[in-house]
XYZ file of C-alpha atoms in Angstrom:
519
model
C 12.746 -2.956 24.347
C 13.422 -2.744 27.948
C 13.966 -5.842 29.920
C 11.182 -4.179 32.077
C 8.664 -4.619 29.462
C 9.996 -8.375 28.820
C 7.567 -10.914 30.442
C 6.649 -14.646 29.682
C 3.471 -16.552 29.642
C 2.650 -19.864 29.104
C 0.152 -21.093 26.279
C -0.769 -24.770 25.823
C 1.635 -25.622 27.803
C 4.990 -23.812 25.881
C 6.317 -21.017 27.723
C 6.679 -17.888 24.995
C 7.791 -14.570 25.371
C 5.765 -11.520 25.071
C 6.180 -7.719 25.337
C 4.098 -5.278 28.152
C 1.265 -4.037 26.762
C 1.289 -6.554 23.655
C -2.080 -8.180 22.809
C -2.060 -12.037 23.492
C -3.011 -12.660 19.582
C 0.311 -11.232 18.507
C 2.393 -12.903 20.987
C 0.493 -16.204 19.608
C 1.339 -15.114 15.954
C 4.929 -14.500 16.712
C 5.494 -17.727 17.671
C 3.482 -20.052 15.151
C 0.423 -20.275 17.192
C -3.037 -19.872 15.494
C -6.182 -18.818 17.132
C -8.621 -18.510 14.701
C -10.361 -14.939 13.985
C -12.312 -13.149 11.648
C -12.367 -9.639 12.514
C -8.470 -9.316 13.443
C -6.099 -8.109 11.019
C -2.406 -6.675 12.506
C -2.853 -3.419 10.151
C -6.025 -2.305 11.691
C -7.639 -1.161 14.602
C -8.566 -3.749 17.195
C -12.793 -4.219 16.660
C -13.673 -7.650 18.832
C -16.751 -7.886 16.733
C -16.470 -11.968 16.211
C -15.058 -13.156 19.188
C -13.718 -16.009 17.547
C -10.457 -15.604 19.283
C -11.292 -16.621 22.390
C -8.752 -18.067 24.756
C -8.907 -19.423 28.491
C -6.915 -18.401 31.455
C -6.285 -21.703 33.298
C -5.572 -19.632 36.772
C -9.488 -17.849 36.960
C -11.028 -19.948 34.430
C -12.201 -16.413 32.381
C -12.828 -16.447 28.633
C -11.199 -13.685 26.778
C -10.692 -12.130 23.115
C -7.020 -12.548 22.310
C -6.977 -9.635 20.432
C -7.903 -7.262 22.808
C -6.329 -8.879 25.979
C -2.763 -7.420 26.634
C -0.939 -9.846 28.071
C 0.306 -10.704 31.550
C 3.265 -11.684 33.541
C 2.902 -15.104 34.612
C -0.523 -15.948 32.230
C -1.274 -19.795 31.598
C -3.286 -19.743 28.493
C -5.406 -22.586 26.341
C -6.224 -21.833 23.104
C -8.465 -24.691 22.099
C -9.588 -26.331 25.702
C -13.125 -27.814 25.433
C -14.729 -24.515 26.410
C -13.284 -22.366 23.894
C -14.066 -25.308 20.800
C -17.813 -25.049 22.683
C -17.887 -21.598 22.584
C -16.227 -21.296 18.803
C -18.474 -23.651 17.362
C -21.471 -21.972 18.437
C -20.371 -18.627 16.571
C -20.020 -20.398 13.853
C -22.860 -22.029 14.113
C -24.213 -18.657 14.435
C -22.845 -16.908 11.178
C -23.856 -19.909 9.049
C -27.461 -19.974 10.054
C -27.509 -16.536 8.737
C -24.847 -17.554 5.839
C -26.508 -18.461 2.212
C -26.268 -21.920 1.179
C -24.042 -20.789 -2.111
C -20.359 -22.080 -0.844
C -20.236 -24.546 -4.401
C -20.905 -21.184 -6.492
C -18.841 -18.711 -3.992
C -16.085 -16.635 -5.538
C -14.103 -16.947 -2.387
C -14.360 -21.103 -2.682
C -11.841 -22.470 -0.265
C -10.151 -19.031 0.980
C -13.415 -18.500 2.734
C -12.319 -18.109 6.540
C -15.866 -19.112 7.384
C -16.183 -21.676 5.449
C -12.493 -23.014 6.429
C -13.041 -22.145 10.170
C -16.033 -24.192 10.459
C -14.620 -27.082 9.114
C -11.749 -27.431 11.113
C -14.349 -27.057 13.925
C -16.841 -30.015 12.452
C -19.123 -27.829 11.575
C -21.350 -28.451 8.755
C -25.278 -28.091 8.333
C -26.597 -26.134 11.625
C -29.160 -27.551 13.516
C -30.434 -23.870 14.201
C -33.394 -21.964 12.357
C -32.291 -20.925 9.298
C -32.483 -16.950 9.221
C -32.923 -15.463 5.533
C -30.777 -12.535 5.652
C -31.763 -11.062 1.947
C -29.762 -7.844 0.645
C -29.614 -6.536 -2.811
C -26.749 -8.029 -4.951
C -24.682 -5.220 -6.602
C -22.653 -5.500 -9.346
C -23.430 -2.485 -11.420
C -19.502 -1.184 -11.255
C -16.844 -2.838 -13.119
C -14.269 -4.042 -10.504
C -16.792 -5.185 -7.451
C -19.084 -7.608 -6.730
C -21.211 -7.039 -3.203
C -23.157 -9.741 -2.170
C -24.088 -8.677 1.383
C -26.455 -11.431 2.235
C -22.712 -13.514 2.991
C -21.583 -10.431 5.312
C -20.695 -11.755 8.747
C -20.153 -7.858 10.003
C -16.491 -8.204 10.606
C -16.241 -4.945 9.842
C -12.497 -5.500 8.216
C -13.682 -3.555 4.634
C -14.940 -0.639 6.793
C -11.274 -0.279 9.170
C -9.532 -0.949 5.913
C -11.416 1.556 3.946
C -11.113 4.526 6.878
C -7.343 3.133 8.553
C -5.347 2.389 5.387
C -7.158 3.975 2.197
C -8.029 6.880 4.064
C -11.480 7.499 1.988
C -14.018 6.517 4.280
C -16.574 5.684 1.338
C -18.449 3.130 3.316
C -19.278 2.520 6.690
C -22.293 0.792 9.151
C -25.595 1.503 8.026
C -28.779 0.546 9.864
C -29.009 -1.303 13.054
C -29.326 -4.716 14.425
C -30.335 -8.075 12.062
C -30.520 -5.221 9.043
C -26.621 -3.615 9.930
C -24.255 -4.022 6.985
C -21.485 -2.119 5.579
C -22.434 0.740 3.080
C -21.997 4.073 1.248
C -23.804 7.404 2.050
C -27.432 7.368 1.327
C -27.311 3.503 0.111
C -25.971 4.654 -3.160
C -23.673 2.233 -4.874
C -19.623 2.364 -5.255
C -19.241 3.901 -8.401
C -21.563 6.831 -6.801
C -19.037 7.363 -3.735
C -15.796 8.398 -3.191
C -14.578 5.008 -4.109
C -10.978 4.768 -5.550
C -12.070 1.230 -6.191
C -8.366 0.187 -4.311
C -9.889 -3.027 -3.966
C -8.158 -3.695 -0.102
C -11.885 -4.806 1.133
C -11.975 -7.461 -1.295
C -8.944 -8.318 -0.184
C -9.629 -8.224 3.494
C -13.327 -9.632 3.284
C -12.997 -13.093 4.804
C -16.024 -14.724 3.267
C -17.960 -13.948 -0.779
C -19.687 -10.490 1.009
C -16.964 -8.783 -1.747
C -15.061 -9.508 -4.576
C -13.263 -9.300 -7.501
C -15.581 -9.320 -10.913
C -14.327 -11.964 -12.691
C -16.829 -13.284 -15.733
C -13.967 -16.275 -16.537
C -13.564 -17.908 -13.458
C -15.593 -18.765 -10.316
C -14.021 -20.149 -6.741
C -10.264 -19.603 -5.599
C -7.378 -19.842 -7.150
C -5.410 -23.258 -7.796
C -2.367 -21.371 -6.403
C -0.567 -18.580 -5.825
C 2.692 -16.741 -6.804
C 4.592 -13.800 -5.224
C 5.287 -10.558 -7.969
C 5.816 -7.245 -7.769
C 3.013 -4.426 -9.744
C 4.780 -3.112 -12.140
C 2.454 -0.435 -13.251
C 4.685 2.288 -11.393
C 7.914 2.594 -9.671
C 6.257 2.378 -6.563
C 7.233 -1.924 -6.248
C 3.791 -3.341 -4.767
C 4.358 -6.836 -3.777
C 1.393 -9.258 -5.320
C -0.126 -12.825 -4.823
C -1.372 -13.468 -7.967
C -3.686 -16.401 -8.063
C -3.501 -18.917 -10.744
C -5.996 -21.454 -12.443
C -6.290 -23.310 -15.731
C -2.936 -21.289 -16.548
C -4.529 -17.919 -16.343
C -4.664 -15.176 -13.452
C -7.909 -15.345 -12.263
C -7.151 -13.349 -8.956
C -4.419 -10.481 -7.639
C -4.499 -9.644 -3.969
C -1.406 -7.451 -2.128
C 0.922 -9.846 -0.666
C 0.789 -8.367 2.497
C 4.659 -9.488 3.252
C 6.266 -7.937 6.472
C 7.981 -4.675 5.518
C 6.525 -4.403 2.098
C 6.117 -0.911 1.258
C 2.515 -1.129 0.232
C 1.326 -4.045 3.044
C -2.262 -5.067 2.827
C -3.278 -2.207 -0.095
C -3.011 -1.708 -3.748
C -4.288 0.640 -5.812
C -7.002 0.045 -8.971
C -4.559 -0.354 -11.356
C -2.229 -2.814 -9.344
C -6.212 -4.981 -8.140
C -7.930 -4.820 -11.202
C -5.666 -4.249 -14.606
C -3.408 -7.217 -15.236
C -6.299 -8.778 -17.282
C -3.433 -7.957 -20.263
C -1.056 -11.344 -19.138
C -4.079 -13.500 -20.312
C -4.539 -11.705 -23.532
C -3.836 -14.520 -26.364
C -1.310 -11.371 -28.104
C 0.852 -11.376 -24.844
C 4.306 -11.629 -25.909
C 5.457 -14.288 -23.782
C 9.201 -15.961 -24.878
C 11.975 -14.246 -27.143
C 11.519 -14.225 -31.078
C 13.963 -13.850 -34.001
C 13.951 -13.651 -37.756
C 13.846 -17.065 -39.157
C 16.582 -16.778 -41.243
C 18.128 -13.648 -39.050
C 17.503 -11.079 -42.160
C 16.448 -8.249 -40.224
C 14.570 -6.696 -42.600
C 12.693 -9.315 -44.843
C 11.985 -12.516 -42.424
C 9.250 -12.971 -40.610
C 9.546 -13.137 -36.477
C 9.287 -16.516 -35.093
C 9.357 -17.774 -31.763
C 12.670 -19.050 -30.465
C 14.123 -20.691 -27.536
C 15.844 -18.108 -24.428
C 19.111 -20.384 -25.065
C 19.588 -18.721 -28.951
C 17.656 -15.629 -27.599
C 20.706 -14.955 -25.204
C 23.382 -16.492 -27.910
C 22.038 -14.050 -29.915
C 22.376 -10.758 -27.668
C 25.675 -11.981 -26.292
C 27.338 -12.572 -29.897
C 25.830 -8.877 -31.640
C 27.090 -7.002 -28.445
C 30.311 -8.129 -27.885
C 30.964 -7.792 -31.671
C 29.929 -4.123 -31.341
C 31.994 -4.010 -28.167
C 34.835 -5.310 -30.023
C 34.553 -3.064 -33.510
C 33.660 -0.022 -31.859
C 34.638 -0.115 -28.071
C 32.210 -0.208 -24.857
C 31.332 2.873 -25.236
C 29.527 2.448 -28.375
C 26.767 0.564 -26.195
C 24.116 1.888 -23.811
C 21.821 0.239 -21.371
C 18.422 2.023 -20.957
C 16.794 0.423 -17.831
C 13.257 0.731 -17.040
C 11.257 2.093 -13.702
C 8.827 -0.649 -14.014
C 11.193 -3.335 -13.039
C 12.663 -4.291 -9.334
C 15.297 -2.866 -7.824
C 16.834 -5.690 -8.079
C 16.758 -6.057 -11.424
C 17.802 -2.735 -12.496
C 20.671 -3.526 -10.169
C 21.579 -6.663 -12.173
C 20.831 -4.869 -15.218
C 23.445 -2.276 -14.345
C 26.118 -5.010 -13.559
C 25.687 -6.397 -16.653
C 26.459 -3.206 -18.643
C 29.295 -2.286 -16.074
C 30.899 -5.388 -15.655
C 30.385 -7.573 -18.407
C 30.356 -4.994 -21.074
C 32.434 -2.322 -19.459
C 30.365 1.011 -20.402
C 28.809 3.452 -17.964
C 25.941 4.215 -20.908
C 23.395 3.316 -18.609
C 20.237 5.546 -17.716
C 16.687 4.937 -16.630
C 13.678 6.493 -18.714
C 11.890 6.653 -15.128
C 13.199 10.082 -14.540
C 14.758 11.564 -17.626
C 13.263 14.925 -17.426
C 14.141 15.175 -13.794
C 17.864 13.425 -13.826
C 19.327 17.070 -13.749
C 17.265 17.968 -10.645
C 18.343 14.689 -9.046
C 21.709 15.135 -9.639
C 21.376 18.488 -7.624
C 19.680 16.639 -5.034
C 22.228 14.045 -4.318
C 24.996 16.718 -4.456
C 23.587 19.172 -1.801
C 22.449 15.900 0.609
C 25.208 13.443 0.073
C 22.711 11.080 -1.447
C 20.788 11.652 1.827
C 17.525 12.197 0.254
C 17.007 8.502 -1.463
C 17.687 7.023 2.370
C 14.150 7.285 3.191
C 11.378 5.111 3.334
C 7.343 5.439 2.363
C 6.760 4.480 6.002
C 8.805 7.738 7.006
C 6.644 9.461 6.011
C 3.876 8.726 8.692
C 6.607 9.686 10.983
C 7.786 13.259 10.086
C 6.778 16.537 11.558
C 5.613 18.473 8.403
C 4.802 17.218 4.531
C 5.212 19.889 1.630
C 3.890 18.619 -1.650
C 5.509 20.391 -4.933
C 3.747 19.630 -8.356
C 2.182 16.333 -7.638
C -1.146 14.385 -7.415
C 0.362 10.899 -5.847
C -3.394 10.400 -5.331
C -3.613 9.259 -9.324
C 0.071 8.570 -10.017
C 1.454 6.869 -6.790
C -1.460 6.023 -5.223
C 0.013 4.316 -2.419
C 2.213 6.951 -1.686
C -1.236 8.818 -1.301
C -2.127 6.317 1.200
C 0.884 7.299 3.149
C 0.593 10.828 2.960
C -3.332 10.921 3.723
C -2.861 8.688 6.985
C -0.630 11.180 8.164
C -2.711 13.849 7.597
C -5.137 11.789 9.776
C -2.920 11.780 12.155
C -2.117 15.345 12.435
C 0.521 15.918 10.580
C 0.437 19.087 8.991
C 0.409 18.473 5.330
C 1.297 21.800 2.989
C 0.067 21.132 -1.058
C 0.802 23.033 -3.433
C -1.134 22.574 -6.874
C -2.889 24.731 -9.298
C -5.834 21.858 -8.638
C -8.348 20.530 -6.101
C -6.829 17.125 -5.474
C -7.789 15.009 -3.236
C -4.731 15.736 -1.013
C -5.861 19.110 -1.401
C -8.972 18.410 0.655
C -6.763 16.589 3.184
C -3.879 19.481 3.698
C -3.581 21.733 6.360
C -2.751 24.340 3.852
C -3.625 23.965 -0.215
C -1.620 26.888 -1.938
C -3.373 27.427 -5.283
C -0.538 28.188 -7.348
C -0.168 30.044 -10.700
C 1.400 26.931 -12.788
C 4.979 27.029 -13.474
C 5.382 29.321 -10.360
C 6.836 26.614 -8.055
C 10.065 28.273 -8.035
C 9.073 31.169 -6.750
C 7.368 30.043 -3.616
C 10.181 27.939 -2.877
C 12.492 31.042 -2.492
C 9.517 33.172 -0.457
C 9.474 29.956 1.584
C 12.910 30.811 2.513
C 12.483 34.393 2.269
C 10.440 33.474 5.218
C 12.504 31.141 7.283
C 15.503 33.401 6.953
C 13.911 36.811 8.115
C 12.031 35.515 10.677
C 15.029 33.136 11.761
C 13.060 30.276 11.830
C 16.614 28.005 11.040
C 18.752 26.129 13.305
C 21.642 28.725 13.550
C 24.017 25.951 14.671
C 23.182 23.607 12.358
C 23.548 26.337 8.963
C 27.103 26.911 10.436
C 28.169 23.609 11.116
C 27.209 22.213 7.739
C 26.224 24.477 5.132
C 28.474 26.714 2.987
C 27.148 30.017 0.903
C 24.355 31.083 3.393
C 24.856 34.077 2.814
C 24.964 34.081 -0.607
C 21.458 32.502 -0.358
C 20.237 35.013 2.469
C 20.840 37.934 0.023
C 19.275 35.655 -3.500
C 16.088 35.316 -1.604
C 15.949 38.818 0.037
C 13.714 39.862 -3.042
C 11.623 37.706 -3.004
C 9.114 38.693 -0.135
C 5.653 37.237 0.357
C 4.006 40.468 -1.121
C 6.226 40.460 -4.310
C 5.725 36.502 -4.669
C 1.890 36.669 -4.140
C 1.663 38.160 -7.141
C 3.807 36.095 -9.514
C 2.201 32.763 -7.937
C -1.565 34.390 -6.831
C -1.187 32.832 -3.915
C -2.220 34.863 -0.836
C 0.788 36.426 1.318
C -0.529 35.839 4.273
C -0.976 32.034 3.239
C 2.706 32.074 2.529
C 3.906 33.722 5.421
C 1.605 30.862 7.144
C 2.655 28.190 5.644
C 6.616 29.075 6.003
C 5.647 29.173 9.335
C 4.064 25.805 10.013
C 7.470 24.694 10.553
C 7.909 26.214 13.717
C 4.588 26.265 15.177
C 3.849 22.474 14.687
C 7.326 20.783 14.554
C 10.973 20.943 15.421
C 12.654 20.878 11.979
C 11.725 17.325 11.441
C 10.368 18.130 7.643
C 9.933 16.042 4.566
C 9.435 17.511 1.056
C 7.987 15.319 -1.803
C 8.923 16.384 -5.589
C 7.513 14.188 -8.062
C 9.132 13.796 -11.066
């Protein structure tokens, strides 16, 4: 950042610094001060639907929403003067005339914003009419509960559902006192495109959504930081806790987390299993270690570890290190496949480690990190928003990865062309600039008319094959064959479609390409 774009204002009295163009409620943020707000969230689109936010300029005495106010050299702010508590109060006042009277029996209990916003601001039974604001209460799929009658129209389920999902199964419906949040025709979730992702829950502020849960009612007792581990993917989780059991998993929505305020079905809705009575939950050994007559009983990690420790290094010892091998798994951290690693390398001195994650593609990797230098592992999901063209080989991330689907369909949204190629419909099929509807096990194929392509039509950076490549020629004359008429009929895709595709590159970018192989 420039030091032209630097600027400072002053709010309650404590100069901060800010950034041109930055809106006041993320300068506040930065630097520990709340403004309260129901309709903001930093990973979506700006709404000023509640106005919640509001804030005072002490210069012109003007009332404005933080979070669409950029802010201002030289700005002396209040963020809770008398005026703005007036004005708050009243909104609140506002939302709870039209709110139920069901907080004892609310799902959402004390993580209700509503609920917690109008008790910091004294606000308790409204002197105002009471307005019945009756809508249906749905519950007829098997992840979400919709009780719109608690709605306050932030509209948070809707941005999240369009902005970060990228399905755009519900949206406004009606106008006016009968406006709410809903899928085409009024027909429920399971009848929509739904992935049932469960981010609106999340996001919802009040009880309008959430989580079906026929053991538990209210908010959690507390909450714990984990990582999914339903795919290699690493979601970060707050899992909520009470009477001992997980009665509640939201994303964590850490900064930098690769999946930030989403998670898919399986990640929201499936680790009912860690309360199952059968969960295997500390280490057990024979009781009298005879491994094949005893029965398993439950011992303590201590003998658990004394145990490993003594069996391993006595095989390490009889047979040497290389008698042992580590298998790690792709459900665990990073981290702890990096610990698990050190253990086998260090400790017992072998280099019989794998990871069943990718055994049928380890070959295919190892090609991979040969030809880039280990290049292609250096990027990130959030890359991906940023590159220039997307070609898709062999893979639905839409069911496997979902959040990687997330990524990839926001930057269709946004333009990016996005080449699939799949035998299938899928979802990012509907998405994609181009869907090549390939005869399976053909994938091969297109890749060399791809560069059939690319080479005949010279649509390659001349200076950069020379500077860094070796055997182009060799390649030039492997993939001379291999023309878009010849390869349209081994993969039935159209020639013209392939000649198209290849050249996507250099009508809609400048090189800047990203190819996803799932394996």
């Amino acid at each position: 950042m420039s030091n032209d774009d630097q600027l400072e204002i002053e709010v309650n009295g404590v100069t901060l610094p800010a950034r041109k163009g930055q809106m006041l409620i993320e300068a506040t943020d930065a630097a520990g001060i709340y403004i309260p707000r129901f309709c903001y969230h930093p990973k979506l689109s700006v709404a000023a639907n509640c106005r919640m936010c509001l804030v005072e300029d002490e210069k012109t005495g003007r009332l404005m929403a933080s979070c669409v106010t950029p802010a201002a050299s030289d700005m002396v702010l209040q963020t809770a003067s008398p005026r703005i508590i007036k004005h708050r109060r009243n909104i609140a006042r506002l939302m709870i005339a039209e709110h139920p009277e069901s907080c004892i029996l609310c799902s959402k209990g004390n993580h209700c914003r509503l609920r917690w916003v109008a008790a910091q601001l004294g606000v308790g039974e409204t002197s105002l009419y009471h307005m019945p604001n009756y809508k249906p209460y749905e519950e007829a799929n098997p992840f979400i509960i919709r009780d719109l009658s608690k709605c306050i129209l932030c509209g948070k389920c809707i941005r999240a559902d369009h902005e970060l999902v990228a399905v755009g199964a519900i949206d406004y419906n009606m106008r006016g006192f009968k406006s709410r949040p809903a899928t085409a025709h009024e027909l429920g979730l399971e009848q929509s495109s739904c992935t049932f992702c469960g981010t609106c829950v999340s996001m919802c502020p009040t009880g309008a959504l959430s989580a079906k849960n026929t053991r538990y009612v209210s908010g959690p007792e507390q909450e714990s930081i984990s990582i999914c581990g339903f795919c290699s993917v690493g979601c970060s989780l707050a899992m909520g806790v009470a009477d001992n059991r997980i009665v509640e998993v939201n994303p964590a929505q850490l900064p930098q987390s690769v999946n930030g305020a989403t998670l898919c079905v399986r990640g929201h809705f499936a680790h009912d299993f860690l309360n199952s009575p059968r969960r295997l939950i500390g280490p057990m050994g024979r009781k009298d270690g005879n491994r094949e007559n005893d029965e398993l009983v439950p011992i303590s990690w201590d003998s658990a570890f004394e145990l490993i420790a003594h069996r391993l290094m006595a095989i390490k010892s009889a047979y040497g290190p290389q008698s042992v091998g580590f298998l790690g798994s792709s459900k665990c951290t990073n981290e702890e496949n990096y610990l698990f690693q050190k253990i086998a390398r260090v400790l017992m001195g072998t280099n019989n480690i794998d990871n069943g994650g990718y055994l049928s593609g380890q070959s295919l990797l190892k090609v991979f990190d040969e030809k880039t230098s280990g290049g292609y592992r250096k990027n990130r999901l959030a890359d991906l928003e940023k590159a220039e063209v997307i070609l898709i080989l062999g893979a639905d991330p839409g069911h496997s990865v979902p959040v990687v689907g997330y990524y990839l369909k926001r930057a269709a949204r946004q333009g990016i062309p996005l080449i699939v190629v799949d035998p299938r419909r899928t979802e990012l099929a509907e998405k994609a600039k181009y869907w090549l509807q390939i005869r399976p096990g053909t994938d091969g194929a297109l890749a060399l008319a791809f560069l059939n392509v690319i080479i005949t039509e010279e649509l390659f950076d001349e200076d950069f094959v020379t500077k860094w490549t070796r055997g182009f020629g060799d390649l030039t004359a492997h993939v001379q064959s291999f023309t878009p008429e010849k390869t349209s009929q081994i993969t039935w895709v159209p020639a013209g479609l392939i000649r198209e595709s290849a050249n996507v590159r250099a009508m809609d970018c400048s090189f800047a390409s990203m190819i996803l192989y799932f394996l």
